[in-house]
mmCIF file of C-alpha atoms in Angstrom:
data_model
loop_
_atom_site.group_PDB
_atom_site.id
_atom_site.type_symbol
_atom_site.label_atom_id
_atom_site.label_comp_id
_atom_site.label_asym_id
_atom_site.label_seq_id
_atom_site.Cartn_x
_atom_site.Cartn_y
_atom_site.Cartn_z
ATOM 1 C CA MET U 1 16.012 -3.347 22.476
ATOM 2 C CA LYS U 2 19.185 -2.780 20.190
ATOM 3 C CA ASN U 3 19.787 -6.631 20.400
ATOM 4 C CA THR U 4 16.387 -7.718 19.710
ATOM 5 C CA ILE U 5 16.263 -6.083 16.594
ATOM 6 C CA LYS U 6 19.540 -6.780 15.541
ATOM 7 C CA SER U 7 18.505 -10.882 16.059
ATOM 8 C CA ARG U 8 15.642 -10.194 14.329
ATOM 9 C CA LEU U 9 17.022 -9.058 11.418
ATOM 10 C CA ASP U 10 19.814 -11.737 11.392
ATOM 11 C CA GLY U 11 16.933 -14.421 12.027
ATOM 12 C CA LEU U 12 15.299 -12.795 8.602
ATOM 13 C CA GLU U 13 18.528 -12.743 6.478
ATOM 14 C CA GLN U 14 19.046 -16.653 7.625
ATOM 15 C CA GLN U 15 15.566 -16.936 6.458
ATOM 16 C CA LEU U 16 15.450 -15.543 3.000
ATOM 17 C CA ASN U 17 19.197 -16.781 2.574
ATOM 18 C CA ASN U 18 17.047 -20.236 3.142
ATOM 19 C CA GLN U 19 14.218 -19.602 0.921
ATOM 20 C CA LYS U 20 14.153 -20.685 -2.727
ATOM 21 C CA SER U 21 11.199 -18.444 -3.723
ATOM 22 C CA GLY U 22 8.215 -16.617 -2.573
ATOM 23 C CA PRO U 23 7.783 -12.583 -1.653
ATOM 24 C CA THR U 24 10.780 -10.114 -2.039
ATOM 25 C CA MET U 25 9.642 -7.637 0.818
ATOM 26 C CA ILE U 26 9.343 -8.555 4.372
ATOM 27 C CA VAL U 27 7.625 -6.191 6.431
ATOM 28 C CA ILE U 28 8.712 -5.908 9.804
ATOM 29 C CA ASP U 29 6.104 -4.457 12.957
ATOM 30 C CA VAL U 30 8.981 -3.479 15.735
ATOM 31 C CA VAL U 31 6.954 -1.882 18.910
ATOM 32 C CA ASN U 32 10.237 0.893 19.314
ATOM 33 C CA ALA U 33 12.712 0.748 16.712
ATOM 34 C CA SER U 34 13.600 4.405 16.989
ATOM 35 C CA GLU U 35 17.198 4.132 18.829
ATOM 36 C CA GLU U 36 19.866 5.182 17.399
ATOM 37 C CA GLY U 37 22.954 3.622 16.273
ATOM 38 C CA PRO U 38 24.533 1.302 13.939
ATOM 39 C CA HIS U 39 21.370 -0.882 13.676
ATOM 40 C CA GLU U 40 19.051 1.722 13.849
ATOM 41 C CA VAL U 41 15.656 1.325 11.883
ATOM 42 C CA VAL U 42 13.880 4.413 10.449
ATOM 43 C CA PRO U 43 9.749 4.053 10.966
ATOM 44 C CA VAL U 44 8.122 4.944 7.852
ATOM 45 C CA GLY U 45 4.910 5.667 9.684
ATOM 46 C CA TYR U 46 3.211 4.871 13.053
ATOM 47 C CA THR U 47 -0.006 2.897 14.201
ATOM 48 C CA CYS U 48 -2.422 3.745 16.654
ATOM 49 C CA ASP U 49 -4.977 1.170 18.241
ATOM 50 C CA ILE U 50 -8.288 2.778 19.155
ATOM 51 C CA LYS U 51 -11.020 0.655 20.252
ATOM 52 C CA GLY U 52 -9.683 -2.413 18.929
ATOM 53 C CA LYS U 53 -9.089 -1.006 15.565
ATOM 54 C CA ARG U 54 -5.448 -0.390 14.295
ATOM 55 C CA HIS U 55 -4.771 3.128 12.157
ATOM 56 C CA TYR U 56 -2.019 3.629 10.094
ATOM 57 C CA PHE U 57 -0.470 7.046 9.857
ATOM 58 C CA PRO U 58 2.121 7.049 7.147
ATOM 59 C CA GLY U 59 5.238 9.610 7.488
ATOM 60 C CA ASP U 60 7.171 11.350 10.122
ATOM 61 C CA SER U 61 6.210 11.397 14.041
ATOM 62 C CA GLU U 62 5.177 15.204 13.508
ATOM 63 C CA GLN U 63 2.821 14.168 10.894
ATOM 64 C CA ALA U 64 1.362 10.946 12.364
ATOM 65 C CA GLY U 65 1.220 12.743 15.921
ATOM 66 C CA ALA U 66 -1.164 15.155 14.231
ATOM 67 C CA ALA U 67 -3.025 12.562 12.821
ATOM 68 C CA VAL U 68 -3.021 10.526 16.013
ATOM 69 C CA ARG U 69 -4.543 13.500 18.018
ATOM 70 C CA ALA U 70 -7.078 14.216 15.482
ATOM 71 C CA LEU U 71 -8.365 10.839 15.545
ATOM 72 C CA MET U 72 -8.350 10.448 19.610
ATOM 73 C CA ALA U 73 -10.278 13.684 19.774
ATOM 74 C CA GLN U 74 -13.179 11.779 18.358
ATOM 75 C CA GLU U 75 -12.455 9.093 20.614
ATOM 76 C CA PRO U 76 -11.920 10.743 23.983
ATOM 77 C CA ARG U 77 -12.689 7.999 26.093
ATOM 78 C CA GLU U 78 -9.759 5.252 24.885
ATOM 79 C CA PRO U 79 -6.273 7.346 24.348
ATOM 80 C CA GLY U 80 -4.584 5.330 21.670
ATOM 81 C CA LYS U 81 -1.084 3.756 21.963
ATOM 82 C CA VAL U 82 1.350 5.064 19.102
ATOM 83 C CA ARG U 83 3.904 2.205 18.071
ATOM 84 C CA PRO U 84 6.647 3.202 15.156
ATOM 85 C CA ILE U 85 6.337 0.695 11.952
ATOM 86 C CA PRO U 86 9.653 0.461 10.459
ATOM 87 C CA ILE U 87 9.597 -0.936 6.967
ATOM 88 C CA LEU U 88 12.451 -3.041 5.583
ATOM 89 C CA MET U 89 12.690 -4.940 2.056
ATOM 90 C CA ALA U 90 14.623 -7.585 1.408
ATOM 91 C CA CYS U 91 15.490 -8.867 -1.872
ATOM 92 C CA LEU U 92 16.684 -12.304 -2.783
ATOM 93 C CA GLU U 93 18.150 -11.315 -5.697
ATOM 94 C CA ALA U 94 19.926 -7.903 -6.494
ATOM 95 C CA PRO U 95 17.323 -5.986 -8.552
ATOM 96 C CA ALA U 96 17.862 -5.436 -12.182
ATOM 97 C CA GLY U 97 19.304 -1.782 -13.435
#
C-alpha cells in the first residue's frame, strides 16, 4: 500500500507541475491510508456506503466510528464498509503571507 500512495502522490506532483492553471486543491480518496511511516497520509474523515449511498463523517476514527454505528443501527440489514478519506492540498504557487 505504501508504494501505491507514494506512486499516486508522485503522479499528482507531476500533474501539478505540468498544469498551467486550474484548481489548487485536490481531494484524494485512498481506500486505506492508515499505514505509518514516511509516506503516511492522515485521514480527516471517513465514508461509509450503506444501500448505495455514501455518507461522510469528518473527524478521527473514534468520532466517525460512533457516527457509523449510529447510522448502521438504522439500517441493520446492510452493514457499511468504512474507508478513511485523507485530504491533501496541493498549491501550484506558494501561498502569500
